[in-house]
Coordinates of C-alpha atoms in Angstrom, one line a residue:
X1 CA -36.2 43.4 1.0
X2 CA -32.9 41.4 0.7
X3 CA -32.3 40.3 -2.7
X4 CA -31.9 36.3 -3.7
X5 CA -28.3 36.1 -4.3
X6 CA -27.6 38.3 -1.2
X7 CA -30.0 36.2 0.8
X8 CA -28.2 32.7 -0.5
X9 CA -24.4 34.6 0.2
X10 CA -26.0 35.6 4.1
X11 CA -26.6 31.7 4.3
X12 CA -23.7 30.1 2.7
X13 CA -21.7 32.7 4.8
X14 CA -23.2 32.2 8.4
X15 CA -22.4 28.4 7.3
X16 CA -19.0 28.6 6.3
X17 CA -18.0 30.2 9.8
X18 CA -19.3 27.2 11.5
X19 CA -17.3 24.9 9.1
X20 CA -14.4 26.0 10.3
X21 CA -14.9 25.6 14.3
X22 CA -15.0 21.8 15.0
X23 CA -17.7 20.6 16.9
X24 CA -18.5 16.8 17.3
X25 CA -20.9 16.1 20.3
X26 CA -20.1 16.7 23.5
X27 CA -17.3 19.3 22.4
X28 CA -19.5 22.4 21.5
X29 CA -17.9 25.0 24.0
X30 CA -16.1 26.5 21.1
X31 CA -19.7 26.8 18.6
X32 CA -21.4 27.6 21.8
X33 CA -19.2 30.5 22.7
X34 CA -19.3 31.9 19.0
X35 CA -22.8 32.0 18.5
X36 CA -23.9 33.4 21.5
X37 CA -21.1 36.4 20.5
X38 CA -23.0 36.0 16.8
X39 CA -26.5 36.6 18.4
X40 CA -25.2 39.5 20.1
X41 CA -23.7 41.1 17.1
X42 CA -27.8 40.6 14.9
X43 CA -29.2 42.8 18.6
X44 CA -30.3 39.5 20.6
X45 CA -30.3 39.6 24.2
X46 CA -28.7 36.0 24.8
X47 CA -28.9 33.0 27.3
X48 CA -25.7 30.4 27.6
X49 CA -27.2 28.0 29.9
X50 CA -24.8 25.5 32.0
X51 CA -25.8 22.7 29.1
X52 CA -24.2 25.3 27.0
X53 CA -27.4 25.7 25.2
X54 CA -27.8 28.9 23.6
X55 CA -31.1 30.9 24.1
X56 CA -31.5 34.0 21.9
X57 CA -34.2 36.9 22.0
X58 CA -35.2 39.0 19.6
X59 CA -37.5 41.8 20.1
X60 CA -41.0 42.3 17.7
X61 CA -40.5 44.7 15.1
X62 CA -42.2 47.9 15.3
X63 CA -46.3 47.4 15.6
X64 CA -45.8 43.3 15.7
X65 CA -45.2 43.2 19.6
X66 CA -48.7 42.0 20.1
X67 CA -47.9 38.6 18.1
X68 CA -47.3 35.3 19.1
X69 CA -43.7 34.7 19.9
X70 CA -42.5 32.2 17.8
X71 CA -39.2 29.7 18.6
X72 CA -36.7 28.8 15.7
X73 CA -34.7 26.0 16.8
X74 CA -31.5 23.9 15.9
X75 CA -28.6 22.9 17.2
X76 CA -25.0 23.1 17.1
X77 CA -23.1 20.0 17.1
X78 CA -22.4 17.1 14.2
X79 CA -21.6 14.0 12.9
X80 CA -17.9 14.0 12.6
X81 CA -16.7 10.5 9.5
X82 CA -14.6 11.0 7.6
X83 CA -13.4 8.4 4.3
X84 CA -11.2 5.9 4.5
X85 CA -7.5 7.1 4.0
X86 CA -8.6 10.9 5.2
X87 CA -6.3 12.4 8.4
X88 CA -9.0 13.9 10.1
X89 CA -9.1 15.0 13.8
X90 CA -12.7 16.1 14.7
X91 CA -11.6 17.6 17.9
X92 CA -9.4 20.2 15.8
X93 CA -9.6 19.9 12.1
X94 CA -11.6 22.2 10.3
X95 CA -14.5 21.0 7.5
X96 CA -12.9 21.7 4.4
X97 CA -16.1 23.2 2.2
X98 CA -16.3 22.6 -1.4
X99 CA -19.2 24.5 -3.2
X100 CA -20.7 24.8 -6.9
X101 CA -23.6 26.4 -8.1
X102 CA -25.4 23.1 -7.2
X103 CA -23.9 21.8 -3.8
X104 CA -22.3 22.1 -0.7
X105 CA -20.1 19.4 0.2
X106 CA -16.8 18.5 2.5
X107 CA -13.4 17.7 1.2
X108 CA -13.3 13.9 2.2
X109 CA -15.3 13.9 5.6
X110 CA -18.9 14.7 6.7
X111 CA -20.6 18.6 6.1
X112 CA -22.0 19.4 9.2
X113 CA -25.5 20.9 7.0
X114 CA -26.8 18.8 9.6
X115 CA -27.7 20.7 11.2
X116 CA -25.1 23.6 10.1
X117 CA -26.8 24.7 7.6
X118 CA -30.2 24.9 9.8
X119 CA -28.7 27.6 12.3
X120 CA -27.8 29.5 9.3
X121 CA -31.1 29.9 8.1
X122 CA -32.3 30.9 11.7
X123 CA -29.5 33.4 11.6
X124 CA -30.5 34.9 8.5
X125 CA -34.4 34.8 9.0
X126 CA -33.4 36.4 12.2
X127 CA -31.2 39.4 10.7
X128 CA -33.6 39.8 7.6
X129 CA -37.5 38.8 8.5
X130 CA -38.9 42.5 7.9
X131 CA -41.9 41.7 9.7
X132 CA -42.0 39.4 12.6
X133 CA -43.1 39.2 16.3
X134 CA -41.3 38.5 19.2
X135 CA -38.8 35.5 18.3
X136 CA -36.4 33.2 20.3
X137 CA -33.6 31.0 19.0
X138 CA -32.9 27.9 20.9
X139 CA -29.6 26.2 19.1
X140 CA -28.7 22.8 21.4
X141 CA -26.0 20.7 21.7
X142 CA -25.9 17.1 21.5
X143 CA -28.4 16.4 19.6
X144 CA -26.7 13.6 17.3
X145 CA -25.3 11.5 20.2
X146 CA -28.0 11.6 23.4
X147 CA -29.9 15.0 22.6
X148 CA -28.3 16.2 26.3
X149 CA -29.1 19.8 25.0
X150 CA -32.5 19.3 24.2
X151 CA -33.1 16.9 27.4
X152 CA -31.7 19.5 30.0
X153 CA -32.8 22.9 28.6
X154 CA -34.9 24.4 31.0
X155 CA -38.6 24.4 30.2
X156 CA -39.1 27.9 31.3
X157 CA -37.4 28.5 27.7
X158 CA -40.8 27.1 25.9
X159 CA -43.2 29.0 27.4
X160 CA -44.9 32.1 26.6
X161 CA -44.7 31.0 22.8
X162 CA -46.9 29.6 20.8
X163 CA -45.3 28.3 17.8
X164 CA -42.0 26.6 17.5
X165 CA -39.8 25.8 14.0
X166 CA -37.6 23.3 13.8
X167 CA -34.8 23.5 11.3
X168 CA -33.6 20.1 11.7
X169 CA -35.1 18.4 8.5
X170 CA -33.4 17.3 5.1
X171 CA -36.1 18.2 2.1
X172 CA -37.5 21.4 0.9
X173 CA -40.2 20.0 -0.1
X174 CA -41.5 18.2 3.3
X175 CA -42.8 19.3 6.6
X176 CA -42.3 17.2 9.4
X177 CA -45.2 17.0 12.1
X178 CA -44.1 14.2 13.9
X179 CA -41.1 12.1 15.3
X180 CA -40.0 8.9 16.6
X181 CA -39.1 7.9 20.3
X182 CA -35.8 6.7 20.9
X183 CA -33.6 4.8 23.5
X184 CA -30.0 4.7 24.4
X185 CA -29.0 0.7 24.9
X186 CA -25.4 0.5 26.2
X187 CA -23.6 -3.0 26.6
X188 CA -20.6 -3.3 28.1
X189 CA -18.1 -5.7 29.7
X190 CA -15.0 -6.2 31.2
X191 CA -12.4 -8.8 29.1
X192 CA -9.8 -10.9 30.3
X193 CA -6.5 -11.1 28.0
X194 CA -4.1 -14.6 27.2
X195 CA -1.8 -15.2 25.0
X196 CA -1.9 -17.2 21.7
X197 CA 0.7 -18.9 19.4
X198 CA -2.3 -19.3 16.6
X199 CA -1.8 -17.1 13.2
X200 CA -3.4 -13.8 13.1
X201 CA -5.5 -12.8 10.4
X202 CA -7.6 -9.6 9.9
X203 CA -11.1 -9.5 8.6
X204 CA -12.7 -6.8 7.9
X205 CA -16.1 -5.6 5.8
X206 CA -16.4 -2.8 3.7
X207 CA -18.2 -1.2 0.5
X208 CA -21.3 -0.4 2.5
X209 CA -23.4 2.4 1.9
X210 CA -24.2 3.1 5.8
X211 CA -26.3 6.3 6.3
X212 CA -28.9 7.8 9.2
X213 CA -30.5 5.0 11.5
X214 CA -33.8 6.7 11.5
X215 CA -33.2 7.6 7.6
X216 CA -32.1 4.9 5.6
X217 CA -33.3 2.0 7.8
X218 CA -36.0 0.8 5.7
X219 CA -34.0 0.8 2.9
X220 CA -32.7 -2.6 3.7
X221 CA -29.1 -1.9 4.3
X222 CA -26.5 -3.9 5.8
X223 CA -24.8 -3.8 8.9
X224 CA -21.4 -4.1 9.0
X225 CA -21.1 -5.1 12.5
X226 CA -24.1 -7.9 12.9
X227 CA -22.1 -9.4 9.4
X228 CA -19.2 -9.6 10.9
X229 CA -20.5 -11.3 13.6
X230 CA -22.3 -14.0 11.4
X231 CA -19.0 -14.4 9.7
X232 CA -17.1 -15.1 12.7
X233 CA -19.7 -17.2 13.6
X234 CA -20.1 -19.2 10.3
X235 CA -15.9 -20.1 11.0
X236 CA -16.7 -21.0 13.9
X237 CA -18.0 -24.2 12.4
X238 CA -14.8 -24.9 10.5
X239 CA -12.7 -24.4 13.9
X240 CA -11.6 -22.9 16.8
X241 CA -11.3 -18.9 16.3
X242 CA -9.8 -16.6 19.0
X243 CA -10.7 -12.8 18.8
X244 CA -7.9 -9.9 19.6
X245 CA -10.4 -6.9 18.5
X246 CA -13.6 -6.3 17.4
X247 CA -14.5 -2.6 16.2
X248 CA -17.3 -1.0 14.0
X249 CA -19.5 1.8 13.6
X250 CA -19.4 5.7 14.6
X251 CA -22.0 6.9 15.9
X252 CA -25.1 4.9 17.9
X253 CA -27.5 6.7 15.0
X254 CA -25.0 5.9 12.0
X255 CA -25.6 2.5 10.2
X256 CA -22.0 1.1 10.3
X257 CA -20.4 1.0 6.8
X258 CA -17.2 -0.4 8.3
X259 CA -15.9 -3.2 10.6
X260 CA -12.8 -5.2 11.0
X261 CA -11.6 -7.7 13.9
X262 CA -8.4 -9.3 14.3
X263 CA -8.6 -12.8 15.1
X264 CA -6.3 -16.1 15.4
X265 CA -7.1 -19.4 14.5
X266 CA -5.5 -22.6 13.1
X267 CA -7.8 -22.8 10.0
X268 CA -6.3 -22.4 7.0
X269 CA -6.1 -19.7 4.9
X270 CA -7.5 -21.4 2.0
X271 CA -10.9 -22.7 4.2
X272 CA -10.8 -18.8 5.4
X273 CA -11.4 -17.3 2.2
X274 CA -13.7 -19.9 1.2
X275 CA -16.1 -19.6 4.1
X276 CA -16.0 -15.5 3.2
X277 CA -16.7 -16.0 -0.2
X278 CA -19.8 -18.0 0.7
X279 CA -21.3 -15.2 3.9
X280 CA -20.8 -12.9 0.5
X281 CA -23.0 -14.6 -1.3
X282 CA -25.9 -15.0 1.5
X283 CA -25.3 -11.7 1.9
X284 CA -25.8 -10.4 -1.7
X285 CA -28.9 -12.8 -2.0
X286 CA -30.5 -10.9 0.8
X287 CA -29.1 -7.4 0.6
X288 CA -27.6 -7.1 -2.9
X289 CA -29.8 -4.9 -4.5
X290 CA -30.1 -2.4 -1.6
X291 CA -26.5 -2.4 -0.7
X292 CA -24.5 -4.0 -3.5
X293 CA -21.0 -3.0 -2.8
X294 CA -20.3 -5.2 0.2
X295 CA -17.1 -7.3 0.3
X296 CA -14.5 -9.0 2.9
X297 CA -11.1 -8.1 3.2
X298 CA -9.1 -10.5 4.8
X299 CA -4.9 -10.1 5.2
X300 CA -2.8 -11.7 7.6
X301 CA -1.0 -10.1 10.8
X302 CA 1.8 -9.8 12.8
X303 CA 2.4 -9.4 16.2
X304 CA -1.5 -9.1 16.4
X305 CA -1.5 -9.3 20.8
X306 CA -3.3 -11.1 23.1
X307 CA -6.9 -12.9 22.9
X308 CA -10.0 -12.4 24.8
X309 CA -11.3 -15.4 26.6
X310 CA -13.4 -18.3 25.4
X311 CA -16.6 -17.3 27.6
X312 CA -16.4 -13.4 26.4
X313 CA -15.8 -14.2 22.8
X314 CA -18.7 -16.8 22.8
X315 CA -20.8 -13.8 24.7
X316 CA -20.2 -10.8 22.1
X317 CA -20.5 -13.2 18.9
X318 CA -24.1 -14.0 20.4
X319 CA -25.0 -10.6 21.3
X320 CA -24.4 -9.3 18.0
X321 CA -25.8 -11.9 16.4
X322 CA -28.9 -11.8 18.4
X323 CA -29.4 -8.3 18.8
X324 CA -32.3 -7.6 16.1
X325 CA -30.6 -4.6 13.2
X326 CA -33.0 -3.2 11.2
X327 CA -37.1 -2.7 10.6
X328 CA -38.9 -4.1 13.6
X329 CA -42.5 -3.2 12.9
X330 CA -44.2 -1.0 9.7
X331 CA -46.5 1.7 10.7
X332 CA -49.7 0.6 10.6
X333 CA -51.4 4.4 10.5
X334 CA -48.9 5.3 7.4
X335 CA -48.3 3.0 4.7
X336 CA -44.8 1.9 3.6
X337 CA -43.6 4.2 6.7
X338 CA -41.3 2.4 9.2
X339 CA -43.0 2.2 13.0
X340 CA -39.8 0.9 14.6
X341 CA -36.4 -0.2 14.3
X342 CA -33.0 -0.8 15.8
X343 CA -29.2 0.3 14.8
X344 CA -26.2 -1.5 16.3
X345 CA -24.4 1.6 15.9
X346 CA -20.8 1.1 17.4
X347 CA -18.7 -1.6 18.6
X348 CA -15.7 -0.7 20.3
X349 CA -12.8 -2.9 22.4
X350 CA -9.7 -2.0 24.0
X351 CA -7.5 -4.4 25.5
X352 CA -9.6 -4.1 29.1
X353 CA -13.1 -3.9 28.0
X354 CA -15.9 -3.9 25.1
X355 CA -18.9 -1.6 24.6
X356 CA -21.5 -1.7 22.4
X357 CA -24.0 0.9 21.8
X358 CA -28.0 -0.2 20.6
X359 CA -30.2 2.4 19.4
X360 CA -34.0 1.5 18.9
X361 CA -36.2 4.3 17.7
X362 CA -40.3 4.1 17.5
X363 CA -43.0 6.2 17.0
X364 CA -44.8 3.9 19.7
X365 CA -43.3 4.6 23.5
X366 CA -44.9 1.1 24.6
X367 CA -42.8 -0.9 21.5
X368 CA -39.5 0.8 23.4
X369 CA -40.2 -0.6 26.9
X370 CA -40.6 -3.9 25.0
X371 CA -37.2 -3.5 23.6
X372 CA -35.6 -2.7 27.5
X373 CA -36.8 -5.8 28.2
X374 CA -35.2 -7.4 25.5
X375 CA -31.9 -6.0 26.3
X376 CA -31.8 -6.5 29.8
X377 CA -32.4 -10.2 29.1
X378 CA -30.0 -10.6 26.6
X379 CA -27.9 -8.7 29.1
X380 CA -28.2 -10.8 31.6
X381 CA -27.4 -14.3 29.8
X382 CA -24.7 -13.3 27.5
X383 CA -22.8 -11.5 30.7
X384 CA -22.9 -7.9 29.8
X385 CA -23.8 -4.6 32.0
X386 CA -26.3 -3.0 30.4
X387 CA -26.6 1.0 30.6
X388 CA -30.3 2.2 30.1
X389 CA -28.8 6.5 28.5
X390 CA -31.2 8.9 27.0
X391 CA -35.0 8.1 26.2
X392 CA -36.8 10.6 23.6
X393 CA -40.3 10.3 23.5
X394 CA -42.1 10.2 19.9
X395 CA -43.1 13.6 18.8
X396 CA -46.9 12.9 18.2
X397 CA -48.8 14.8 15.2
X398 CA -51.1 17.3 16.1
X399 CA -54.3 18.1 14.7
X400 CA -55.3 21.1 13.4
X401 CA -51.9 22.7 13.4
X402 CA -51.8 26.8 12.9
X403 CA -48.5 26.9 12.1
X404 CA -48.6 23.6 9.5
X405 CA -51.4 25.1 7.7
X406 CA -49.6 28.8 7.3
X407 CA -46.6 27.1 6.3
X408 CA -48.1 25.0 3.7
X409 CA -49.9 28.0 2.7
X410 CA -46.8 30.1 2.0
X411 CA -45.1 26.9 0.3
X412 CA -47.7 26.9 -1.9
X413 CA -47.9 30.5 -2.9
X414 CA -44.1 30.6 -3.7
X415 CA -44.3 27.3 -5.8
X416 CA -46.8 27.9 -8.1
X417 CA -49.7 26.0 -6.1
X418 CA -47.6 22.9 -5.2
X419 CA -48.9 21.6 -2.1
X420 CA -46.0 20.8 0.4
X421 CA -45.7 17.2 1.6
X422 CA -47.0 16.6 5.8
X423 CA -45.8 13.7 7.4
X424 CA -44.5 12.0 10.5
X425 CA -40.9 10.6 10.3
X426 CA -38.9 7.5 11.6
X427 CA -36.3 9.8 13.1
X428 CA -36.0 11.4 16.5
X429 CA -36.0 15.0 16.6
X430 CA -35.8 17.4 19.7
X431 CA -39.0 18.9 19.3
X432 CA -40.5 15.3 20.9
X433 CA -38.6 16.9 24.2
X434 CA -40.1 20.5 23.5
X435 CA -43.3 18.8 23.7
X436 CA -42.6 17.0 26.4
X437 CA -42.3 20.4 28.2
X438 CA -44.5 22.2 26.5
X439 CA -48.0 20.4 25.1
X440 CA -49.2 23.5 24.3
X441 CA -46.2 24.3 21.0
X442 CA -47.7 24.3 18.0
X443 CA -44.7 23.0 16.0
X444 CA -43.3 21.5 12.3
X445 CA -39.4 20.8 11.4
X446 CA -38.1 21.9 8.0
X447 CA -34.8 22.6 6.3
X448 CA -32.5 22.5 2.9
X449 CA -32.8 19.7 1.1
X450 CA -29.6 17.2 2.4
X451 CA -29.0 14.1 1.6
X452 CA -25.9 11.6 2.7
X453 CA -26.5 12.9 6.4
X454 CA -23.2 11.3 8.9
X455 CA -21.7 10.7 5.8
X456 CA -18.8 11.8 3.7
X457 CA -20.8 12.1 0.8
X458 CA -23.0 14.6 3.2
X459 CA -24.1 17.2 0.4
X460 CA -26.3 20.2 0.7
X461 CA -28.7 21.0 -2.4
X462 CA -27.8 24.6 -2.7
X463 CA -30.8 25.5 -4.7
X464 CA -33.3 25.2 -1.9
X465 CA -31.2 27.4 0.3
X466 CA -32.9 30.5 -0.6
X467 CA -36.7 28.9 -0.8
X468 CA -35.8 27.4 2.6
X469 CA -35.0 30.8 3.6
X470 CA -37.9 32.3 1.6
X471 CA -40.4 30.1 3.2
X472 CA -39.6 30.8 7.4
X473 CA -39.0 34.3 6.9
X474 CA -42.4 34.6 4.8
X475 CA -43.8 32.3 7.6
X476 CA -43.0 34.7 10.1
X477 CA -44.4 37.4 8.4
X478 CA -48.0 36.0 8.5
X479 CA -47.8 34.7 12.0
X480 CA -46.6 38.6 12.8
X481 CA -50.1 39.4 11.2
X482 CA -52.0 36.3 14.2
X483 CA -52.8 37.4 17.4
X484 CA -51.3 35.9 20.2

């Protein structure tokens, strides 16, 4: 049996190799490509599907063949931020990896742990599980930005098993058995350009903590971009403002920490700052205590370009400032659990058009069609095209789970009789498309404790790396022992 410290090297190892090919969503040939080779190379017979999807089998060991196969999933691609001030081309750059005895973390830009660290684990439990039945990998792409991988992998890959592992999660010490629903919302609309002789001044918000939309969002954090919005809109009452650009956000599932526009306007500077100062305050009186960094940044510009019109400006301002941010509805079957929520997740303009990109998530289907509706009326009276992308369904919990109660059995033996935490999360995760596909999986979602997730202050809790590892591997090992 492999040792500790050779089992956490075999981890941090199978990691490290994917730090250094880049691989933001919708840019996995390169990952794609290298694992299926790194499948191989462990005696997998291996699938690369036209999503780029990789399906890898691995055959019982000897006198397990009569075992339930059992699916450990991830996938491939991440969240690519990086801080303020950091050069950083996701398309190329590799993660610079910065490790102690108590974390893994990136030089100045998001990990990749999610969920990086996840195919690692599968790698290992893959190479090392002494005793298991027949197993398949599935690692997707795409999962941060529309779950394309997920959506489009073929559901002939989820039969003929009876037990699927998702190593997706962020604690140790939790196993998920549930998921939300989610739905792509994406606004968009052509501009019209004219010049302007007013002064130019940027505004922009910063100091927010930001973090996962499914996450963090009942943690009662600000939005950059709905604050900017209020701002504009709150100087708007002191005068006539014009808007060059409007940007935030970067990714539809990221909270925005950061947003700035450019805008020109005959108020003066003085009545500027003073309005600023004041949406600080509201602010602070509502959010303070949950995100207590915030603050405006407001400098003047030159040569700052052409204006959108009157009609479009007074059309964005309302749809960000009407578009609900934040807890919709608690659950009412969990308490203190949020049922359903929205992220304005990215705002982006260019001198012909501006796109905006609203992700609801709930662990009720029915509250998302209520939501469609709301966006395609909003749609329709502020002027905007609205794209209906990618709907997950919600993951529901099963009863009576197999594999949850052998998991939490081997949690418990290997923690002294702890009992491992069950629940249903506000987050979506691609096993609500397994099930989709498959009603009959039997599945949970673990993984390595992780906290700061589409962050650059993304860190990996090295310490649970080898229980993580401990646990599936000692998971297999019983199911080896079911009968299929």
């Amino acid at each position: 049996m492999i040792d500790d410290a050779k089992l956490l090297e075999t981890v941090i190892s199978e990691f490290e190799t994917l730090t250094h090919i880049p691989r933001p969503s919708g840019h996995e040939k390169a990952v794609s490509d290298y694992l299926k080779k790194r499948f191989e190379e462990i005696g997998c017979t291996v699938t690369q599907d036209e999503a780029l999807n990789i399906i890898a089998e691995l055959p019982a060991t000897k006198g397990c063949e009569a075992a339930p196969r059992t699916i450990l999933q991830g996938h491939m691609d991440m969240v690519c931020v990086a801080k303020p001030g950091v050069i950083y081309d996701p398309l190329k750059d590799p993660i610079k990896l910065v490790r102690t005895e108590e974390s893994l973390t990136a030089d100045g830009t998001s990990l990749g742990g999610d969920d990086g660290i996840g195919v690692a684990e599968i790698l290992t439990a893959m190479q090392h599980t002494e005793e298991h039945g027949p197993l398949r990998a599935i690692v997707t792409v795409d999962e941060e930005q529309g779950m394309s991988g997920a959506r489009h992998l073929a559901a002939d890959h989820l039969k003929e098993a009876r037990f699927l592992i998702n190593c997706d999660s962020e604690d140790y010490h939790i196993m998920t058995v549930g998921s939300a629903g989610s739905v792509n919302l994406d606004f968009s609309s052509i501009l019209s350009r004219r010049e302007s002789e007013l002064p130019a001044y940027r505004i922009a918000v910063e100091g927010l903590l930001g973090g996962h939309s499914g996450e963090r969002i009942g943690d009662g954090r600000g939005n950059a971009i709905r604050i900017l919005a209020l701002a504009l809109q709150a100087l708007e009452a002191h005068g006539k403002i014009e808007i060059v650009t409007f940007t935030g956000g970067t990714a539809r599932n990221a909270i925005p920490p950061t947003a700035e526009a450019v805008i020109r306007t005959g108020i003066n500077e003085r009545e500027i700052v003073n309005v600023l100062v004041a949406e600080e305050k509201r602010f602070h009186a509502l959010y303070g205590t949950a995100d207590p960094a915030m603050k405006f940044a407001f400098t003047t510009v030159e040569n700052a370009g052409r204006v959108i019109g009157e009609a479009e400006k007074r059309d964005l301002i309302d749809l960000l400032t009407l578009l609900r941010t934040g807890v919709h509805d608690m659950s009412r079957l969990h308490v203190g659990k949020v049922e359903t929520s929205a992220n304005l997740g990215v705002l982006h303009m260019d001198e012909n058009d501006v796109r905006v990109q609203y992700f609801p998530r709930s662990s009720v289907n029915e509250r998302l069609d209520e939501i469609v509706v709301m966006g395609r009326t909003m749609a329709e009276r502020m002027n905007f095209n609205l794209t209906l992308g990618a709907q997950s369904p919600a993951w529901r919990e099963r009863e009576n789970s197999r594999l949850a109660q052998i998991m939490g059995e081997v949690y418990a033996a290997q923690n002294g009789g702890a009992q491992m935490t069950v629940e249903s999360i506000h987050a979506g995760l691609e096993t609500s498309w397994h099930a989709a596909k498959n009603p009959e999986l039997d599945m949970v979602s673990i993984g390595v404790t992780t906290t700061g997730i589409h962050t650059p202050d993304e860190r990996v809790d090295v310490t649970t790396i080898v229980p993580e590892a401990k646990l599936m591997m000692e998971t297999l090992r019983r199911i080896a022992q079911e009968k299929a």
